[in-house]
CSV table of C-alpha atoms in Angstrom, one decimal:
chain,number,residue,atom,x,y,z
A,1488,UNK,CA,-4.4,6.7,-23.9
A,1489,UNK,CA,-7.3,6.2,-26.7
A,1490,UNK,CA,-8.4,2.9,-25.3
A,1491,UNK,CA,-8.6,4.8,-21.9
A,1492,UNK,CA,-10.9,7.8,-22.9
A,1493,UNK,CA,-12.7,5.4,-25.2
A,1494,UNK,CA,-13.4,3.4,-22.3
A,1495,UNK,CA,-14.0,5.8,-19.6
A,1496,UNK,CA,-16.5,7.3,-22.2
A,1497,UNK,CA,-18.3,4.2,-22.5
A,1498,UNK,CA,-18.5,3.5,-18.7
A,1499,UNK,CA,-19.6,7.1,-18.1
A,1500,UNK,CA,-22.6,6.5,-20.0
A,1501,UNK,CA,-23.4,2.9,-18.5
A,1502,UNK,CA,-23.4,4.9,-15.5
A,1503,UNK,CA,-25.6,7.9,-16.7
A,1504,UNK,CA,-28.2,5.2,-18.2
A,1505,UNK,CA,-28.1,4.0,-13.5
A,1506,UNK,CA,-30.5,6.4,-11.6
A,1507,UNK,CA,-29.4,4.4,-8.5
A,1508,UNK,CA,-25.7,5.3,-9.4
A,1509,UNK,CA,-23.4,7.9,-8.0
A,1510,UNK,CA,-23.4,11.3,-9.3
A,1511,UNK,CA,-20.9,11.4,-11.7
A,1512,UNK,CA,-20.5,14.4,-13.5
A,1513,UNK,CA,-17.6,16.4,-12.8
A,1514,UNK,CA,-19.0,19.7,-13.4
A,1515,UNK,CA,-21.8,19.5,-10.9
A,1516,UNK,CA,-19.1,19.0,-7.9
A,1517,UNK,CA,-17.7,22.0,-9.5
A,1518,UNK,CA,-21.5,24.1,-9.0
A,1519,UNK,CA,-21.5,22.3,-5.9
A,1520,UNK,CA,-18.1,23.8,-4.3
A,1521,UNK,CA,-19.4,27.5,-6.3
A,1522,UNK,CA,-22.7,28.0,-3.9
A,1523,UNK,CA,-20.5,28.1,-0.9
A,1524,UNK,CA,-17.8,31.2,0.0
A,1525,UNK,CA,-15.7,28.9,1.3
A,1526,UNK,CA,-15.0,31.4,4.2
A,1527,UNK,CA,-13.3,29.8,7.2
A,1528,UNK,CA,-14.1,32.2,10.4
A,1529,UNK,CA,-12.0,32.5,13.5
A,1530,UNK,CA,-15.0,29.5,14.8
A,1531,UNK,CA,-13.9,26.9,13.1
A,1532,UNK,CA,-9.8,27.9,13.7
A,1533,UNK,CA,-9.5,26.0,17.0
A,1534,UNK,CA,-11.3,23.1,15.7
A,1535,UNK,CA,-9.4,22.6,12.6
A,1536,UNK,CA,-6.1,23.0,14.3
A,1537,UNK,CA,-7.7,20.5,16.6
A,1538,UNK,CA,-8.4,18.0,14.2
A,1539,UNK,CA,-4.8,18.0,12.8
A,1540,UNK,CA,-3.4,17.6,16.2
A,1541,UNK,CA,-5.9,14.7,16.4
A,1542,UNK,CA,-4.4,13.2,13.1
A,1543,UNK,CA,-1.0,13.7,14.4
A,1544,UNK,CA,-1.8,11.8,17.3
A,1545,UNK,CA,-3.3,9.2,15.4
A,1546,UNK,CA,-0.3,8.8,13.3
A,1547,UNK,CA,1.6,7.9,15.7
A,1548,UNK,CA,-0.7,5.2,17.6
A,1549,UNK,CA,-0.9,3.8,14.1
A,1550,UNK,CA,2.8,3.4,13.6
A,1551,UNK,CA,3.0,1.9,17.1
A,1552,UNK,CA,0.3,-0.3,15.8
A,1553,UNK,CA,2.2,-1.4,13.2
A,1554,UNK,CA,5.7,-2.0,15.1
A,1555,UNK,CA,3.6,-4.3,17.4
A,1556,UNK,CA,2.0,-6.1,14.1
A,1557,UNK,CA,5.7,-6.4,12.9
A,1558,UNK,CA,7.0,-7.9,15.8
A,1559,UNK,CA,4.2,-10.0,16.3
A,1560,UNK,CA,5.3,-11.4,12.8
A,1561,UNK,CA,9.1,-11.5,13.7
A,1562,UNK,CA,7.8,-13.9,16.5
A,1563,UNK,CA,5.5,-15.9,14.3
A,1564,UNK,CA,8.4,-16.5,11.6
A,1565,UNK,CA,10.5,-18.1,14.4
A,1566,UNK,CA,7.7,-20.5,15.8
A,1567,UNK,CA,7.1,-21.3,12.0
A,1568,UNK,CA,11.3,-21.7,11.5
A,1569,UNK,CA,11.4,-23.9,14.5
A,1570,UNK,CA,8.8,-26.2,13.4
A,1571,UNK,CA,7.5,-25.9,9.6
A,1572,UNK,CA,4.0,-27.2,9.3
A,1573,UNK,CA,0.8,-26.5,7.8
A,1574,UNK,CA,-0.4,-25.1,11.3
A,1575,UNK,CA,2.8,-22.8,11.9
A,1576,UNK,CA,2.9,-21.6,7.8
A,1577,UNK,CA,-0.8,-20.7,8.5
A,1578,UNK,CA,0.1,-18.9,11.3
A,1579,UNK,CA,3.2,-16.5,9.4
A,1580,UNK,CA,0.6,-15.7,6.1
A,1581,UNK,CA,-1.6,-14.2,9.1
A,1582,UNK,CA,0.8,-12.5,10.8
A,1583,UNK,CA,1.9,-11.4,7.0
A,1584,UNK,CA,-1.9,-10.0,6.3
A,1585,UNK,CA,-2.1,-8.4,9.9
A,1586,UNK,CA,1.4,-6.6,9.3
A,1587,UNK,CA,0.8,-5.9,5.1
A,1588,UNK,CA,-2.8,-4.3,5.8
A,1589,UNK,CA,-1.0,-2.3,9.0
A,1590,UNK,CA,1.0,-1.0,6.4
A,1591,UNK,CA,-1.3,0.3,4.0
A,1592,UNK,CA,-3.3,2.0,6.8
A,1593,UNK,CA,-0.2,4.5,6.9
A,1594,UNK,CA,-0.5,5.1,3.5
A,1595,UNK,CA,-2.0,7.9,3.7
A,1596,UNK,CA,0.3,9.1,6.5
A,1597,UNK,CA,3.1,9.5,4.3
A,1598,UNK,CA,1.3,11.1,1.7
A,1599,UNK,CA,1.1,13.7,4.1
A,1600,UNK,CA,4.5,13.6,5.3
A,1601,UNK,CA,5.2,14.8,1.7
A,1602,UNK,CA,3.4,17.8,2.8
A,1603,UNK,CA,5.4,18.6,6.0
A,1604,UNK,CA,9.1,17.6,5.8
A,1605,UNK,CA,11.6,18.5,4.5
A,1606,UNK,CA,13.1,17.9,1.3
A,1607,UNK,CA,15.7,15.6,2.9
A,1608,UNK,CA,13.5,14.1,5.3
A,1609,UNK,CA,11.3,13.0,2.4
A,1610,UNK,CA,14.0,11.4,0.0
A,1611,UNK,CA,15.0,9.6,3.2
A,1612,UNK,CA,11.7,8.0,3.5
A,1613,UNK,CA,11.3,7.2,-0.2
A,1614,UNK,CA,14.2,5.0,0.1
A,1615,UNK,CA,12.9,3.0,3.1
A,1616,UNK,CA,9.5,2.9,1.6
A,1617,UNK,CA,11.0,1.1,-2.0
A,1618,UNK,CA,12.9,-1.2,0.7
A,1619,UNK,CA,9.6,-2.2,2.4
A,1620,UNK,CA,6.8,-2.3,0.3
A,1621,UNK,CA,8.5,-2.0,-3.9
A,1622,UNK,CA,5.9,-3.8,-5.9
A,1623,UNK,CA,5.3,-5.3,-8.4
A,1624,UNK,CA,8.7,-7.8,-7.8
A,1625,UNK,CA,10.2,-10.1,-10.0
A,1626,UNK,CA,10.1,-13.7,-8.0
A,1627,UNK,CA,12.5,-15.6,-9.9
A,1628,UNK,CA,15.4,-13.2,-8.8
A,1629,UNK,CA,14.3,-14.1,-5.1
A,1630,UNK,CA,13.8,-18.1,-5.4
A,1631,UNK,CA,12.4,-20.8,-7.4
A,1632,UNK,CA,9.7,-20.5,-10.0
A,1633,UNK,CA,7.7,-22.8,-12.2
A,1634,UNK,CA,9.7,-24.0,-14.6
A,1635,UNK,CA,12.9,-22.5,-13.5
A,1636,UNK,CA,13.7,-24.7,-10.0
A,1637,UNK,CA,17.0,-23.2,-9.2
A,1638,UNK,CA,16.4,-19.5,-9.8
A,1639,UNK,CA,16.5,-16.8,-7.8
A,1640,UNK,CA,18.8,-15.1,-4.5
A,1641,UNK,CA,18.3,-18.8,-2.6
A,1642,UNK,CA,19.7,-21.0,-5.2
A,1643,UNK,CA,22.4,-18.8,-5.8
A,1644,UNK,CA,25.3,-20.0,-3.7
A,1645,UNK,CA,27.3,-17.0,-5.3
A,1646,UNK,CA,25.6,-14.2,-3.2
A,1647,UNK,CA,25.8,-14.1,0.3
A,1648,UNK,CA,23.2,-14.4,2.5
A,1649,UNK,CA,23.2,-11.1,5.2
A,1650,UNK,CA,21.4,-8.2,5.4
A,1651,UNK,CA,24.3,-5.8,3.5
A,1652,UNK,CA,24.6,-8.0,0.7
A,1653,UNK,CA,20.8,-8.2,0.9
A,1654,UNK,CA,20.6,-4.1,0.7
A,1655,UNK,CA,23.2,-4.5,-2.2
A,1656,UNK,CA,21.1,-6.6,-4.2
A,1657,UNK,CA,18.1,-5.1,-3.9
A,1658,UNK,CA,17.6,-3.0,-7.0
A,1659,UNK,CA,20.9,-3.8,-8.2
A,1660,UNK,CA,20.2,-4.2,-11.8
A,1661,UNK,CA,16.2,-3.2,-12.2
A,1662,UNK,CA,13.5,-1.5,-9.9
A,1663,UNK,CA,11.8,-4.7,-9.6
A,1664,UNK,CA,14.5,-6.7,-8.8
A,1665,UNK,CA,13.9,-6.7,-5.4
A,1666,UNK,CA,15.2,-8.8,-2.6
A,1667,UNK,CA,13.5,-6.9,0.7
A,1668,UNK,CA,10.4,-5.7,2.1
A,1669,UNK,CA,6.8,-7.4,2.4
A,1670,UNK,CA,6.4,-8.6,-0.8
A,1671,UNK,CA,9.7,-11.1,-0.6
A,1672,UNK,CA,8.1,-12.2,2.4
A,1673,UNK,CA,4.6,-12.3,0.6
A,1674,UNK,CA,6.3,-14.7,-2.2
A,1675,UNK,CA,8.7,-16.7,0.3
A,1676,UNK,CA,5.8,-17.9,2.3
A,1677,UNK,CA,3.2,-18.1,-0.5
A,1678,UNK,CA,5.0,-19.3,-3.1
A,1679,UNK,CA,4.1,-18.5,-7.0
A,1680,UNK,CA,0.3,-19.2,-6.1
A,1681,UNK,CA,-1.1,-18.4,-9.4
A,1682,UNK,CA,-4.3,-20.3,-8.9
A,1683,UNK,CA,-4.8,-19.9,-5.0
A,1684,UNK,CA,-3.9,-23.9,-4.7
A,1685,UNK,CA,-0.6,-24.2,-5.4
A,1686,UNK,CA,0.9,-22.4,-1.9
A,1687,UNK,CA,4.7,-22.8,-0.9
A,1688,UNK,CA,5.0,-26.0,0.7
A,1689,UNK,CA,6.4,-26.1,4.4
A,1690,UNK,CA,8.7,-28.6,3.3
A,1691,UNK,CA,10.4,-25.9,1.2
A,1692,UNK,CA,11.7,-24.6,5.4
A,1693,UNK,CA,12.9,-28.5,6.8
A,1694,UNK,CA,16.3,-27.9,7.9
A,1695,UNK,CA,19.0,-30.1,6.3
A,1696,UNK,CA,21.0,-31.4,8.4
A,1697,UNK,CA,22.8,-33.8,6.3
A,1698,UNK,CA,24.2,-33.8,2.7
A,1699,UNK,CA,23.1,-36.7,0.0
A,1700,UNK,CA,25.6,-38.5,-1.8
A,1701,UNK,CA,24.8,-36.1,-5.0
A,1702,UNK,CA,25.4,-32.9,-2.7
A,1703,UNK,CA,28.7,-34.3,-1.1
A,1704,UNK,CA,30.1,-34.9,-4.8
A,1705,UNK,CA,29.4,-31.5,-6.0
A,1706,UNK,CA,31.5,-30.2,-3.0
A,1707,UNK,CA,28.4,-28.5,-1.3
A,1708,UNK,CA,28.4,-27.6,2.1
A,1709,UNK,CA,25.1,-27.8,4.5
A,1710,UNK,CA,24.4,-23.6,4.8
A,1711,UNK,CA,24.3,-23.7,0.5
A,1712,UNK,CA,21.2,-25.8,0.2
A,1713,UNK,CA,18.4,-24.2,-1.0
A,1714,UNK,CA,16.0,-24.8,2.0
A,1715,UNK,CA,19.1,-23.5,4.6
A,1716,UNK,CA,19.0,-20.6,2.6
A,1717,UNK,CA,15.8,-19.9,2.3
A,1718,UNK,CA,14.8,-20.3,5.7
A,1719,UNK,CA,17.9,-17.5,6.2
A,1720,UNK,CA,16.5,-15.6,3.5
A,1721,UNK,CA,13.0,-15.3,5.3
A,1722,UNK,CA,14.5,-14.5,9.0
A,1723,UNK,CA,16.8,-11.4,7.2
A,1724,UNK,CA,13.4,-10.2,5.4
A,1725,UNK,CA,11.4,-9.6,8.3
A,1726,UNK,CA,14.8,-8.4,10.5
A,1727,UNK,CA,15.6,-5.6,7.6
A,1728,UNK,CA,11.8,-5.1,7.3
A,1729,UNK,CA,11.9,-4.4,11.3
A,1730,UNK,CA,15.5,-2.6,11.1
A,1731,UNK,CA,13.7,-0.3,7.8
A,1732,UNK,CA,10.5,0.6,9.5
A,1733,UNK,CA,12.2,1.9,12.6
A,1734,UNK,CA,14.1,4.4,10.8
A,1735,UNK,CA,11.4,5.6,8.8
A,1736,UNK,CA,9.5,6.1,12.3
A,1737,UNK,CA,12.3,8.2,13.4
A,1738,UNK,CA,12.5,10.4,10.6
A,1739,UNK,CA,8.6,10.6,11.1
A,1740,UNK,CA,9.0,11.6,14.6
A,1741,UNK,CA,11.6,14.2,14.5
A,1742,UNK,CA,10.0,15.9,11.4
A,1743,UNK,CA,6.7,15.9,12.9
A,1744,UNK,CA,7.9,17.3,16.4
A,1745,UNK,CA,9.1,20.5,14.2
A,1746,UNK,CA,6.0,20.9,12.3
A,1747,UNK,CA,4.2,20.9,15.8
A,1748,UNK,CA,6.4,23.5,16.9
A,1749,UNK,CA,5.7,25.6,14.2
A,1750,UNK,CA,1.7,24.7,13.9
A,1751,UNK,CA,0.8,28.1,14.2
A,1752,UNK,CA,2.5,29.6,11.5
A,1753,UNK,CA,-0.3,28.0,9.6
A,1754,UNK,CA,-3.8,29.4,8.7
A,1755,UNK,CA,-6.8,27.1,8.8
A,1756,UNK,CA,-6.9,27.1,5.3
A,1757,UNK,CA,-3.3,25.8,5.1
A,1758,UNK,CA,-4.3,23.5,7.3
A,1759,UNK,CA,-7.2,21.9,5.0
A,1760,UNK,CA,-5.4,22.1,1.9
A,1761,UNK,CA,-2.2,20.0,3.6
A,1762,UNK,CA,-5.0,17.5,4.3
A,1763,UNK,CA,-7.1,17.3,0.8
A,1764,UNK,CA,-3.6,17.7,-0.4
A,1765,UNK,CA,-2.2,14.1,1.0
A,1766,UNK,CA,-6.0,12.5,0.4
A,1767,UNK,CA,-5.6,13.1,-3.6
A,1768,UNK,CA,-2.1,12.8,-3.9
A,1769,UNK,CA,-2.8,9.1,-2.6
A,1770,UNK,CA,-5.8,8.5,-4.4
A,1771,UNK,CA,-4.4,9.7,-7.7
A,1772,UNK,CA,-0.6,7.6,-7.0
A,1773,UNK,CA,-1.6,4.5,-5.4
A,1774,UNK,CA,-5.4,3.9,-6.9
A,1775,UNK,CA,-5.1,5.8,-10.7
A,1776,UNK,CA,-1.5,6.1,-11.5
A,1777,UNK,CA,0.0,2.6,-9.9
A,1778,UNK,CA,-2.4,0.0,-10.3
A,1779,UNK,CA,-5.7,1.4,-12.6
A,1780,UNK,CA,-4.5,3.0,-15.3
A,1781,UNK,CA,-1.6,0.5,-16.3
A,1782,UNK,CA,-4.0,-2.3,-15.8
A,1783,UNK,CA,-6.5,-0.9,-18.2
A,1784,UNK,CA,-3.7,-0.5,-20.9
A,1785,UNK,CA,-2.7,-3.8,-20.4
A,1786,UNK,CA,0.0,-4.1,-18.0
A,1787,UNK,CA,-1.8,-6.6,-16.0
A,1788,UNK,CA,1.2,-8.2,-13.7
A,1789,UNK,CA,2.6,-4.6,-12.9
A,1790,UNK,CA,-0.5,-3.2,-11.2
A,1791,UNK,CA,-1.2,-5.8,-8.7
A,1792,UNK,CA,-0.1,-5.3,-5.4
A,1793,UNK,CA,-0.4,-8.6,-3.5
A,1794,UNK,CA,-1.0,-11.4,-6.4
A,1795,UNK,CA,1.0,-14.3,-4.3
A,1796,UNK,CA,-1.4,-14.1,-1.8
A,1797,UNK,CA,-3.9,-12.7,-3.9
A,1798,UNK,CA,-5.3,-9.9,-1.4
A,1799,UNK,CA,-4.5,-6.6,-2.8
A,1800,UNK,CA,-8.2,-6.3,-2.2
A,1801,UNK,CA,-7.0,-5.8,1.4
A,1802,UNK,CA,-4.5,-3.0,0.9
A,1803,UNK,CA,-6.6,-1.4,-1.3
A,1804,UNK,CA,-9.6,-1.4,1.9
A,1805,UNK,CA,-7.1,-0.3,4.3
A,1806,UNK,CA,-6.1,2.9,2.2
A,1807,UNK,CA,-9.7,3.6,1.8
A,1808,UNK,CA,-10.0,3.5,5.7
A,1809,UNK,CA,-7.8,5.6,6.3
A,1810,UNK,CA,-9.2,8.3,4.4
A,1811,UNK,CA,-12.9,8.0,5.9
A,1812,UNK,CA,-10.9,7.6,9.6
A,1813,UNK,CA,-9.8,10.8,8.8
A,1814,UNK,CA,-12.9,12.6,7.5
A,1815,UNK,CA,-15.4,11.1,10.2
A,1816,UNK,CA,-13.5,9.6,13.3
A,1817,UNK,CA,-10.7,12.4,13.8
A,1818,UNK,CA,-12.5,14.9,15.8
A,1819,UNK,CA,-11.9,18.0,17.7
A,1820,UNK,CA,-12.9,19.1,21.5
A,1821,UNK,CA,-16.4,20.4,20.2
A,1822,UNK,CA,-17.0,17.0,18.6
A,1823,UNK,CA,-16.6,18.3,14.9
A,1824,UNK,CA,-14.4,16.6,11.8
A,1825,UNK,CA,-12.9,17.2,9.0
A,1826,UNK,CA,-15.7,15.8,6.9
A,1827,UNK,CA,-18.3,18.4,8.7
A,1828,UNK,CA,-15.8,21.1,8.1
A,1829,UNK,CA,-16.0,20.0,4.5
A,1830,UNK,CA,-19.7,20.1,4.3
A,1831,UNK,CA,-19.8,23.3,6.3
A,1832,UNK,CA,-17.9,24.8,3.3
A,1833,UNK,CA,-19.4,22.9,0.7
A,1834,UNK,CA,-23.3,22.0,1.1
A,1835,UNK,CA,-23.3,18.9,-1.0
A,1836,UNK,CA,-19.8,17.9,0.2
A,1837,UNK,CA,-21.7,14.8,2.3
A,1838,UNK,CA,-24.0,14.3,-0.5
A,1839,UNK,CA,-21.5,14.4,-3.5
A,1840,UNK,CA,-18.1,13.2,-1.6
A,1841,UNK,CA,-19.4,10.1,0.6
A,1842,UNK,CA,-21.8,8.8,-2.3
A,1843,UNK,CA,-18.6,8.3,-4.4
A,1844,UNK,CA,-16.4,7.2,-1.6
A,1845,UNK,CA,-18.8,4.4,-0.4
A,1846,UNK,CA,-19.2,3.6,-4.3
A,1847,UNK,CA,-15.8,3.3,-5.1
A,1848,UNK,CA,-14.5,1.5,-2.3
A,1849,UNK,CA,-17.5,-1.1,-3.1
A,1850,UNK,CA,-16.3,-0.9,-6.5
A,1851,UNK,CA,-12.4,-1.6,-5.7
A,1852,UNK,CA,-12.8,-4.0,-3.4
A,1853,UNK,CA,-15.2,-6.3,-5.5
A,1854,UNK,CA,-12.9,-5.7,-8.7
A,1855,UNK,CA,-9.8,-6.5,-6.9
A,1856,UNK,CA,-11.1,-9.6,-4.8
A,1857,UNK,CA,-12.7,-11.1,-8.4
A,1858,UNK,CA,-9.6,-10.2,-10.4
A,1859,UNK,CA,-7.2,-11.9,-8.1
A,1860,UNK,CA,-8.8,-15.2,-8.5
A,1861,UNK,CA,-7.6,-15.6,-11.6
A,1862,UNK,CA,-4.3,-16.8,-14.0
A,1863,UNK,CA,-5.2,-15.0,-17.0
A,1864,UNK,CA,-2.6,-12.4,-18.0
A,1865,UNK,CA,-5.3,-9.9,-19.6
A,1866,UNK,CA,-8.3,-8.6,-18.8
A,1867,UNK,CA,-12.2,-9.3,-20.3
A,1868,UNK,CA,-14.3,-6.0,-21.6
A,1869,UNK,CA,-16.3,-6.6,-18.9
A,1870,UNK,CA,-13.4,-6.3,-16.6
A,1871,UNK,CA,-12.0,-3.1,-18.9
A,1872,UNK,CA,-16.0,-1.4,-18.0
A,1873,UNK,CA,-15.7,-2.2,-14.3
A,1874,UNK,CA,-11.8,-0.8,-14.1
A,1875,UNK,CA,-13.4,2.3,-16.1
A,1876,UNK,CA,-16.3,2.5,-13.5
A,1877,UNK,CA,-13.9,2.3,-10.5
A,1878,UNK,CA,-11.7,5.3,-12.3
A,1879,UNK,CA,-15.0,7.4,-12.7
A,1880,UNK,CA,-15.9,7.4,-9.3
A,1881,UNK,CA,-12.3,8.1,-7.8
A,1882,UNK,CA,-11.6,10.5,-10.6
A,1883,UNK,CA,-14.9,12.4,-8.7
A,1884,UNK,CA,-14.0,12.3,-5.9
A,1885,UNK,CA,-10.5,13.8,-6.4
A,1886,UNK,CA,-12.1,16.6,-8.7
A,1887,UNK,CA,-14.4,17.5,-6.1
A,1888,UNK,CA,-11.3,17.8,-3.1
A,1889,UNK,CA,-9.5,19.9,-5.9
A,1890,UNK,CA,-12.1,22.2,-6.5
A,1891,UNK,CA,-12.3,22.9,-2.4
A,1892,UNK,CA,-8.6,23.1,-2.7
A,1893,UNK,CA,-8.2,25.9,-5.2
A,1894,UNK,CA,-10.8,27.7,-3.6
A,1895,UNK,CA,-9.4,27.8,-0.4
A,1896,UNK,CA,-6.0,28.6,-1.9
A,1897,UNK,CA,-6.9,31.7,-3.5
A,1898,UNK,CA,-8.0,32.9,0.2
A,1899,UNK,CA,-4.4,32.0,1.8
């Protein structure tokens, strides 16, 4: 925690020595939220209870989005199964981006569900979410790694290969020992990939049809080898991955029939802090608490999302768009957002909020896309400033949404 302050110290003054940076002082966002009364009048009721309707709705066209990415993939996997080649293996890591980054659009969405379920409903979807999307995974539990060839779920002739015993396994023994959800996939079709040119083979999928002398003597049979089982491996991944999202799209639905039926129960200030509740919570989880703050203490492997196909500069976009998408293209009748709600309350929301947001996703996006193009297992100073920088400007932000938050709390 003292290399963290010391370094967010240093990084706050590089960036109070930038006129063209940000502002980044916490305590004018707090002057900022002060000059306004934060009074919402019965004006603004219909549209704010229109703009949540309008995010409802777009939840849902999202998640339908994402069954179609999903299934898409499913169909992509088989092509690839039936004939594995460079063309076809090219095709499934597509189909694996399309799905991943449909994914972490709907981050956000079940930051909110958080807000709106019930207890039950929630613990419900925490277990699908660890089954879809756990990271960071250990690979070597799921297949072969450098230096260890028969490692790993595949090679292990001792575990069954089907979707119960799959669900068994997965966490059996450690958080991380996973063997489901997207990043399985990721590493099954990627391989290792340390240096972005070593990628999985598509020899590792030819079907084996016939044992070698080697194979007969040990007593194998053909559905033990390792590339039988992994191409069975990969086709139960995305099935329990299809099988998983599903259910969590049920529990979505019923859940958020009943909060629509009992909408007006809420006040429009409700309303707003549900929302700037679910955009912080997310910021401060996925951004801070999963993948910055561990990083900058050294944890390195642990806070990145995608390293196997290196594009947790993706995820991290698509978690960012969601957020603006719901501050500037979720509208009501009269045309009006969330974001101009926010800077109806708060004068320098616009000037304050969106200077940080557009900073920081610049920020995350070039960190993540220059730090995943590398092997080394620690970080430079330089690195240590720019993860400091990156922290500033979402640590703003969040302050900022907080301070609207409490205000409009103390009026509920």
């Amino acid at each position: 925690m003292l290399r963290i302050a010391l370094v967010l110290m240093g990084a706050l003054l590089t960036s109070c020595s930038n006129d063209e940076r940000p502002t980044t002082e916490s305590s004018n966002s707090g002057a900022a939220v002060g000059e306004s009364s934060l009074a919402l009048g019965p004006s603004l009721d219909a549209s704010i209870r229109n703009i949540l309707i309008g995010y409802l709705n777009q939840i849902d066209i999202d998640y339908n989005a994402l069954g179609t990415a999903l299934t898409s993939f499913e169909h992509q996997v088989a092509e690839f199964l039936e004939r594995p080649q460079t063309s076809s293996m090219n095709s499934i890591r597509s189909g694996w981006l399309s799905a991943h980054s449909r994914y972490e659009l709907t981050t956000l969405h079940r930051y909110f569900a958080e807000q709106i379920l019930s207890e039950e409903e929630i613990l419900a979807l925490y277990q699908f979410q660890y089954q879809m999307n756990h990271w960071p995974i250990l690979p070597g539990y799921v297949d072969y790694v450098e230096a260890y060839s028969d490692s790993g779920i595949v090679n292990d002739i001792n575990v069954n290969l089907d979707i119960l015993t799959l669900r068994e396994q997965h966490g059996a023994f450690d958080l991380a020992e996973v063997s489901l959800g997207f990043h399985v996939l990721e590493f099954l079709i990627w391989g290792e990939n340390l240096n972005q040119q070593d990628e999985r083979p598509p020899s590792d999928y030819f079907v084996i049809t016939e044992l070698n002398a080697s194979e007969i003597e040990g007593g194998f049979e053909l559905d033990q080898l390792s590339n039988n089982r992994r191409r069975k491996m990969l086709l139960l991944n995305i099935e329990a991955l299809l099988a998983d999202f599903n259910s969590s799209r049920e529990i979505w639905s019923l859940g958020s029939e009943n909060f629509r039926n009992e909408l007006n129960l809420l006040s429009s200030s409700e309303i707003i802090v549900l929302l700037l509740e679910a955009i912080t919570n997310m910021l401060t989880e996925e951004m801070l608490v999963r993948s910055l703050y561990p990083m900058l203490n050294g944890e390195y492997i642990e806070s990145i999302q995608s390293p196997f196909s290196h594009s947790t500069q993706n995820s991290v976009s698509a978690q960012l768009s969601s957020i603006e998408r719901l501050l500037t293209e979720t509208t009501a009748d009269d045309g009006s957002s969330l974001g101009s709600v926010l800077t109806f309350l708060s004068s320098r929301f616009e000037e304050f909020f969106y200077q940080n947001f557009d900073a920081s996703k610049e920020c995350l996006i070039l960190f993540y896309s220059t730090l995943d193009a590398t092997e080394e297992s620690t970080i430079s100073t330089d690195a240590e400033f720019e993860i400091a920088e990156c922290i500033n400007l979402l640590t703003n932000m969040i302050d900022y949404l907080e301070q609207i938050k409490i205000t409009l709390a103390t009026s509920i």
